[in-house]
């Protein structure tokens, strides 16, 4: 089953967006579009189906467009053209109220920089998404405490982010995203800032949780080993274009280029 269907999504950054879009549609290169319009081509005609209940990895080097693409999936970035379907509905047509509901109930995000609220404790950070969704304080904190135990942070509920290591802060970020029980979890370079051993432990934690939860996860990384370990499918990106979509074994055995 397809959970997210990305169709012909193109994104240009710059004042002459329309002119740049016309050039992109005519096959003009990224460098020439920049020279002629001053617009940077972030994504070019992306078509990608993301399966429900699996980890899909967006992989590429810096500037490939992977983080730009993942931010389209909750409309932190608006495309210049294209369609993004969630369960068959075009999220680009959502009203402000529908978009708020989508972000509160259907999609959550884990950031590379952790994105924790520095003035809130571990418990309060994890409970935050539940609270703004309207749950009572007691219910939100009860759920948050369960997730503290799930991600191995027993005894740290009353600690503040600055009192935690990088790996512990990322566990808080992961728990906060999973606690709201959204169908979709977006993870943008979530483990990239961590030391190798801690990064491996976080990958292990994510894989273990996924076996139980079966969430639809879109995971962004520039690391091939991480992509192969986590992804049911890998979408390889380069200069804003989708180069290849395949399971890890096929990516390794038969790379597109």
mmCIF file of C-alpha atoms in Angstrom:
data_model
loop_
_atom_site.group_PDB
_atom_site.id
_atom_site.type_symbol
_atom_site.label_atom_id
_atom_site.label_comp_id
_atom_site.label_asym_id
_atom_site.label_seq_id
_atom_site.Cartn_x
_atom_site.Cartn_y
_atom_site.Cartn_z
ATOM 1 C CA UNK A 1 0.000 0.000 0.000
ATOM 2 C CA UNK A 2 1.264 3.467 -0.946
ATOM 3 C CA UNK A 3 1.112 5.948 1.925
ATOM 4 C CA UNK A 4 2.720 8.944 0.190
ATOM 5 C CA UNK A 5 2.721 9.465 -3.568
ATOM 6 C CA UNK A 6 5.025 12.217 -4.826
ATOM 7 C CA UNK A 7 4.248 13.192 -8.415
ATOM 8 C CA UNK A 8 6.287 15.507 -10.658
ATOM 9 C CA UNK A 9 7.492 17.676 -7.782
ATOM 10 C CA UNK A 10 9.853 20.475 -8.790
ATOM 11 C CA UNK A 11 11.200 23.186 -6.496
ATOM 12 C CA UNK A 12 13.107 26.346 -7.364
ATOM 13 C CA UNK A 13 14.402 28.879 -4.875
ATOM 14 C CA UNK A 14 14.595 32.481 -6.029
ATOM 15 C CA UNK A 15 12.658 35.554 -7.104
ATOM 16 C CA UNK A 16 12.193 34.409 -10.724
ATOM 17 C CA UNK A 17 10.622 31.084 -9.810
ATOM 18 C CA UNK A 18 8.241 30.983 -12.784
ATOM 19 C CA UNK A 19 10.999 31.653 -15.288
ATOM 20 C CA UNK A 20 13.223 29.052 -13.681
ATOM 21 C CA UNK A 21 10.395 26.510 -13.703
ATOM 22 C CA UNK A 22 9.837 27.037 -17.415
ATOM 23 C CA UNK A 23 13.532 26.464 -18.088
ATOM 24 C CA UNK A 24 13.568 23.326 -15.936
ATOM 25 C CA UNK A 25 10.615 21.925 -17.891
ATOM 26 C CA UNK A 26 12.569 22.486 -21.101
ATOM 27 C CA UNK A 27 15.504 20.450 -19.813
ATOM 28 C CA UNK A 28 17.829 23.348 -19.033
ATOM 29 C CA UNK A 29 20.606 22.392 -16.595
ATOM 30 C CA UNK A 30 20.727 23.452 -12.964
ATOM 31 C CA UNK A 31 23.803 25.629 -13.523
ATOM 32 C CA UNK A 32 22.282 27.390 -16.535
ATOM 33 C CA UNK A 33 19.015 28.061 -14.686
ATOM 34 C CA UNK A 34 21.056 29.667 -11.922
ATOM 35 C CA UNK A 35 23.030 31.766 -14.404
ATOM 36 C CA UNK A 36 19.973 32.937 -16.350
ATOM 37 C CA UNK A 37 17.460 33.503 -13.543
ATOM 38 C CA UNK A 38 19.355 33.506 -10.261
ATOM 39 C CA UNK A 39 17.160 30.601 -9.126
ATOM 40 C CA UNK A 40 18.559 27.484 -7.496
ATOM 41 C CA UNK A 41 16.966 24.239 -8.664
ATOM 42 C CA UNK A 42 16.297 22.253 -5.489
ATOM 43 C CA UNK A 43 14.205 19.428 -6.952
ATOM 44 C CA UNK A 44 13.499 18.422 -10.539
ATOM 45 C CA UNK A 45 10.461 16.340 -11.504
ATOM 46 C CA UNK A 46 10.520 13.952 -8.524
ATOM 47 C CA UNK A 47 8.267 10.891 -8.725
ATOM 48 C CA UNK A 48 8.353 8.581 -5.745
ATOM 49 C CA UNK A 49 5.927 6.215 -4.029
ATOM 50 C CA UNK A 50 6.522 5.643 -0.308
ATOM 51 C CA UNK A 51 5.133 2.367 0.992
ATOM 52 C CA UNK A 52 3.134 2.165 4.207
ATOM 53 C CA UNK A 53 4.793 0.569 7.218
ATOM 54 C CA UNK A 54 8.341 0.587 5.821
ATOM 55 C CA UNK A 55 11.501 2.665 6.108
ATOM 56 C CA UNK A 56 12.257 4.502 2.864
ATOM 57 C CA UNK A 57 15.684 6.141 2.802
ATOM 58 C CA UNK A 58 16.432 9.315 0.851
ATOM 59 C CA UNK A 59 20.164 9.259 0.219
ATOM 60 C CA UNK A 60 22.584 11.647 -1.434
ATOM 61 C CA UNK A 61 25.448 14.016 -0.849
ATOM 62 C CA UNK A 62 25.041 17.558 0.417
ATOM 63 C CA UNK A 63 23.034 19.563 -2.113
ATOM 64 C CA UNK A 64 21.333 16.514 -3.618
ATOM 65 C CA UNK A 65 17.860 17.685 -2.539
ATOM 66 C CA UNK A 66 17.070 14.970 0.009
ATOM 67 C CA UNK A 67 16.353 17.334 2.920
ATOM 68 C CA UNK A 68 14.436 19.664 0.638
ATOM 69 C CA UNK A 69 12.265 16.755 -0.477
ATOM 70 C CA UNK A 70 11.503 15.456 3.014
ATOM 71 C CA UNK A 71 10.403 18.945 4.088
ATOM 72 C CA UNK A 72 7.857 18.950 1.277
ATOM 73 C CA UNK A 73 6.103 15.985 2.882
ATOM 74 C CA UNK A 74 4.757 18.094 5.752
ATOM 75 C CA UNK A 75 4.749 21.329 3.733
ATOM 76 C CA UNK A 76 7.536 23.047 5.595
ATOM 77 C CA UNK A 77 8.566 23.803 2.002
ATOM 78 C CA UNK A 78 6.026 24.383 -0.759
ATOM 79 C CA UNK A 79 6.812 22.977 -4.221
ATOM 80 C CA UNK A 80 6.974 25.105 -7.341
ATOM 81 C CA UNK A 81 4.913 22.457 -9.122
ATOM 82 C CA UNK A 82 3.678 18.918 -8.623
ATOM 83 C CA UNK A 83 1.400 16.899 -6.362
ATOM 84 C CA UNK A 84 1.906 15.115 -3.027
ATOM 85 C CA UNK A 85 -0.786 12.590 -2.127
ATOM 86 C CA UNK A 86 -1.351 11.242 1.386
ATOM 87 C CA UNK A 87 -3.793 8.322 1.358
ATOM 88 C CA UNK A 88 -4.956 9.638 -2.006
ATOM 89 C CA UNK A 89 -5.504 13.245 -0.823
ATOM 90 C CA UNK A 90 -3.408 16.098 -2.187
ATOM 91 C CA UNK A 91 -1.837 17.761 0.857
ATOM 92 C CA UNK A 92 -1.064 20.840 -1.263
ATOM 93 C CA UNK A 93 -4.795 21.540 -1.349
ATOM 94 C CA UNK A 94 -5.231 21.362 2.429
ATOM 95 C CA UNK A 95 -6.626 24.449 4.101
ATOM 96 C CA UNK A 96 -4.736 25.977 7.022
ATOM 97 C CA UNK A 97 -6.915 24.042 9.457
ATOM 98 C CA UNK A 98 -6.507 20.784 7.527
ATOM 99 C CA UNK A 99 -2.733 21.269 7.399
ATOM 100 C CA UNK A 100 -2.578 21.856 11.166
ATOM 101 C CA UNK A 101 -4.597 18.675 11.704
ATOM 102 C CA UNK A 102 -2.317 16.756 9.325
ATOM 103 C CA UNK A 103 0.801 17.898 11.186
ATOM 104 C CA UNK A 104 -0.680 17.174 14.618
ATOM 105 C CA UNK A 105 -2.155 13.762 13.895
ATOM 106 C CA UNK A 106 -0.596 12.254 10.764
ATOM 107 C CA UNK A 107 3.056 13.279 10.464
ATOM 108 C CA UNK A 108 5.891 13.950 12.919
ATOM 109 C CA UNK A 109 9.539 14.861 12.414
ATOM 110 C CA UNK A 110 12.938 14.187 13.966
ATOM 111 C CA UNK A 111 15.623 16.774 13.172
ATOM 112 C CA UNK A 112 19.404 16.461 12.925
ATOM 113 C CA UNK A 113 19.850 19.213 15.533
ATOM 114 C CA UNK A 114 17.435 17.411 17.898
ATOM 115 C CA UNK A 115 15.033 20.386 18.003
ATOM 116 C CA UNK A 116 14.351 20.054 21.736
ATOM 117 C CA UNK A 117 12.893 22.889 23.792
ATOM 118 C CA UNK A 118 15.744 23.916 26.120
ATOM 119 C CA UNK A 119 13.489 25.223 28.904
ATOM 120 C CA UNK A 120 11.500 21.975 29.131
ATOM 121 C CA UNK A 121 12.488 18.717 30.784
ATOM 122 C CA UNK A 122 12.795 15.382 29.007
ATOM 123 C CA UNK A 123 9.273 14.473 30.121
ATOM 124 C CA UNK A 124 7.873 17.827 29.012
ATOM 125 C CA UNK A 125 9.624 17.657 25.639
ATOM 126 C CA UNK A 126 8.208 14.228 24.874
ATOM 127 C CA UNK A 127 4.741 15.263 26.075
ATOM 128 C CA UNK A 128 4.791 18.509 24.073
ATOM 129 C CA UNK A 129 3.245 17.159 20.862
ATOM 130 C CA UNK A 130 0.500 15.426 22.800
ATOM 131 C CA UNK A 131 -0.266 18.575 24.760
ATOM 132 C CA UNK A 132 -0.632 20.842 21.718
ATOM 133 C CA UNK A 133 -2.883 18.203 20.184
ATOM 134 C CA UNK A 134 -5.253 18.755 23.093
ATOM 135 C CA UNK A 135 -4.578 15.828 25.411
ATOM 136 C CA UNK A 136 -4.764 16.438 29.151
ATOM 137 C CA UNK A 137 -1.527 17.056 30.999
ATOM 138 C CA UNK A 138 -1.859 13.850 32.994
ATOM 139 C CA UNK A 139 -2.471 11.681 29.909
ATOM 140 C CA UNK A 140 0.328 13.373 27.961
ATOM 141 C CA UNK A 141 2.821 12.888 30.783
ATOM 142 C CA UNK A 142 1.748 9.282 31.333
ATOM 143 C CA UNK A 143 2.373 8.508 27.650
ATOM 144 C CA UNK A 144 5.658 10.434 27.753
ATOM 145 C CA UNK A 145 6.840 8.405 30.749
ATOM 146 C CA UNK A 146 6.131 5.182 28.864
ATOM 147 C CA UNK A 147 8.245 6.399 25.968
ATOM 148 C CA UNK A 148 11.046 7.431 28.296
ATOM 149 C CA UNK A 149 11.266 3.811 29.342
ATOM 150 C CA UNK A 150 10.911 2.545 25.767
ATOM 151 C CA UNK A 151 13.930 4.530 24.526
ATOM 152 C CA UNK A 152 16.038 3.730 27.587
ATOM 153 C CA UNK A 153 15.996 7.061 29.427
ATOM 154 C CA UNK A 154 14.752 5.867 32.815
ATOM 155 C CA UNK A 155 15.766 8.291 35.531
ATOM 156 C CA UNK A 156 16.158 11.264 33.180
ATOM 157 C CA UNK A 157 12.562 12.508 33.074
ATOM 158 C CA UNK A 158 13.371 15.682 35.041
ATOM 159 C CA UNK A 159 16.629 16.491 33.239
ATOM 160 C CA UNK A 160 16.935 19.364 30.768
ATOM 161 C CA UNK A 161 18.438 18.968 27.261
ATOM 162 C CA UNK A 162 21.725 20.639 28.203
ATOM 163 C CA UNK A 163 22.235 17.940 30.855
ATOM 164 C CA UNK A 164 22.100 15.129 28.273
ATOM 165 C CA UNK A 165 24.590 13.678 25.822
ATOM 166 C CA UNK A 166 23.964 13.924 22.086
ATOM 167 C CA UNK A 167 22.702 10.351 21.904
ATOM 168 C CA UNK A 168 20.343 10.917 24.819
ATOM 169 C CA UNK A 169 18.966 14.090 23.250
ATOM 170 C CA UNK A 170 18.302 12.201 20.036
ATOM 171 C CA UNK A 171 16.462 9.514 22.008
ATOM 172 C CA UNK A 172 14.235 12.278 23.377
ATOM 173 C CA UNK A 173 13.625 13.562 19.848
ATOM 174 C CA UNK A 174 12.758 10.082 18.619
ATOM 175 C CA UNK A 175 10.448 9.452 21.585
ATOM 176 C CA UNK A 176 8.676 12.776 21.011
ATOM 177 C CA UNK A 177 8.032 11.909 17.351
ATOM 178 C CA UNK A 178 6.785 8.396 18.108
ATOM 179 C CA UNK A 179 4.705 9.316 21.166
ATOM 180 C CA UNK A 180 2.123 11.176 19.086
ATOM 181 C CA UNK A 181 1.475 7.943 17.141
ATOM 182 C CA UNK A 182 1.443 9.516 13.695
ATOM 183 C CA UNK A 183 1.342 7.244 10.668
ATOM 184 C CA UNK A 184 4.345 8.991 9.125
ATOM 185 C CA UNK A 185 7.678 9.849 10.770
ATOM 186 C CA UNK A 186 10.142 12.062 8.886
ATOM 187 C CA UNK A 187 13.766 11.771 10.022
ATOM 188 C CA UNK A 188 16.108 14.351 8.507
ATOM 189 C CA UNK A 189 19.747 13.301 9.087
ATOM 190 C CA UNK A 190 18.532 12.271 12.539
ATOM 191 C CA UNK A 191 21.687 10.388 13.538
ATOM 192 C CA UNK A 192 24.320 12.266 11.521
ATOM 193 C CA UNK A 193 25.589 14.385 14.410
ATOM 194 C CA UNK A 194 26.240 11.372 16.640
ATOM 195 C CA UNK A 195 29.483 9.503 17.286
ATOM 196 C CA UNK A 196 29.743 6.220 15.318
ATOM 197 C CA UNK A 197 29.006 3.896 18.246
ATOM 198 C CA UNK A 198 26.052 5.975 19.470
ATOM 199 C CA UNK A 199 24.823 6.221 15.894
ATOM 200 C CA UNK A 200 24.877 2.418 15.593
ATOM 201 C CA UNK A 201 22.940 2.117 18.858
ATOM 202 C CA UNK A 202 20.293 4.571 17.612
ATOM 203 C CA UNK A 203 19.956 2.620 14.362
ATOM 204 C CA UNK A 204 19.488 -0.549 16.411
ATOM 205 C CA UNK A 205 16.868 1.168 18.563
ATOM 206 C CA UNK A 206 14.974 2.412 15.510
ATOM 207 C CA UNK A 207 14.986 -1.007 13.847
ATOM 208 C CA UNK A 208 13.752 -2.644 17.046
ATOM 209 C CA UNK A 209 10.924 -0.139 17.453
ATOM 210 C CA UNK A 210 9.975 -0.461 13.791
ATOM 211 C CA UNK A 211 9.499 -4.214 14.154
ATOM 212 C CA UNK A 212 6.779 -3.460 16.706
ATOM 213 C CA UNK A 213 5.285 -0.221 15.365
ATOM 214 C CA UNK A 214 5.435 -0.571 11.563
ATOM 215 C CA UNK A 215 5.368 3.178 10.996
ATOM 216 C CA UNK A 216 5.892 4.761 7.597
ATOM 217 C CA UNK A 217 9.342 6.305 8.017
ATOM 218 C CA UNK A 218 11.159 8.551 5.560
ATOM 219 C CA UNK A 219 14.796 8.629 6.647
ATOM 220 C CA UNK A 220 17.305 11.082 5.168
ATOM 221 C CA UNK A 221 21.016 10.259 5.223
ATOM 222 C CA UNK A 222 24.240 10.782 3.275
ATOM 223 C CA UNK A 223 25.744 7.562 4.659
ATOM 224 C CA UNK A 224 25.505 4.458 2.455
ATOM 225 C CA UNK A 225 26.050 2.010 5.327
ATOM 226 C CA UNK A 226 23.203 3.606 7.269
ATOM 227 C CA UNK A 227 20.953 3.596 4.220
ATOM 228 C CA UNK A 228 21.613 -0.086 3.519
ATOM 229 C CA UNK A 229 21.073 -1.050 7.147
ATOM 230 C CA UNK A 230 17.807 0.827 7.644
ATOM 231 C CA UNK A 231 16.052 1.053 4.321
ATOM 232 C CA UNK A 232 13.535 -1.315 2.787
ATOM 233 C CA UNK A 233 14.003 0.890 -0.256
ATOM 234 C CA UNK A 234 16.601 3.533 -1.049
ATOM 235 C CA UNK A 235 15.932 6.562 -3.222
ATOM 236 C CA UNK A 236 19.274 7.863 -4.513
ATOM 237 C CA UNK A 237 19.374 11.610 -5.268
ATOM 238 C CA UNK A 238 21.862 13.830 -7.071
ATOM 239 C CA UNK A 239 21.598 17.542 -7.928
ATOM 240 C CA UNK A 240 17.891 17.612 -7.173
ATOM 241 C CA UNK A 241 17.047 14.595 -9.311
ATOM 242 C CA UNK A 242 16.007 11.072 -8.377
ATOM 243 C CA UNK A 243 18.633 8.775 -9.864
ATOM 244 C CA UNK A 244 17.498 5.329 -8.703
ATOM 245 C CA UNK A 245 14.869 3.728 -6.457
ATOM 246 C CA UNK A 246 15.562 0.160 -5.357
ATOM 247 C CA UNK A 247 16.062 -2.184 -2.395
ATOM 248 C CA UNK A 248 19.529 -1.992 -0.788
ATOM 249 C CA UNK A 249 20.804 -5.202 -2.431
ATOM 250 C CA UNK A 250 19.976 -3.894 -5.895
ATOM 251 C CA UNK A 251 21.538 -0.502 -5.175
ATOM 252 C CA UNK A 252 24.791 -2.252 -4.253
ATOM 253 C CA UNK A 253 24.756 -4.843 -7.041
ATOM 254 C CA UNK A 254 23.356 -2.751 -9.890
ATOM 255 C CA UNK A 255 23.902 0.986 -9.291
ATOM 256 C CA UNK A 256 22.318 3.247 -11.905
ATOM 257 C CA UNK A 257 25.576 5.110 -12.427
#
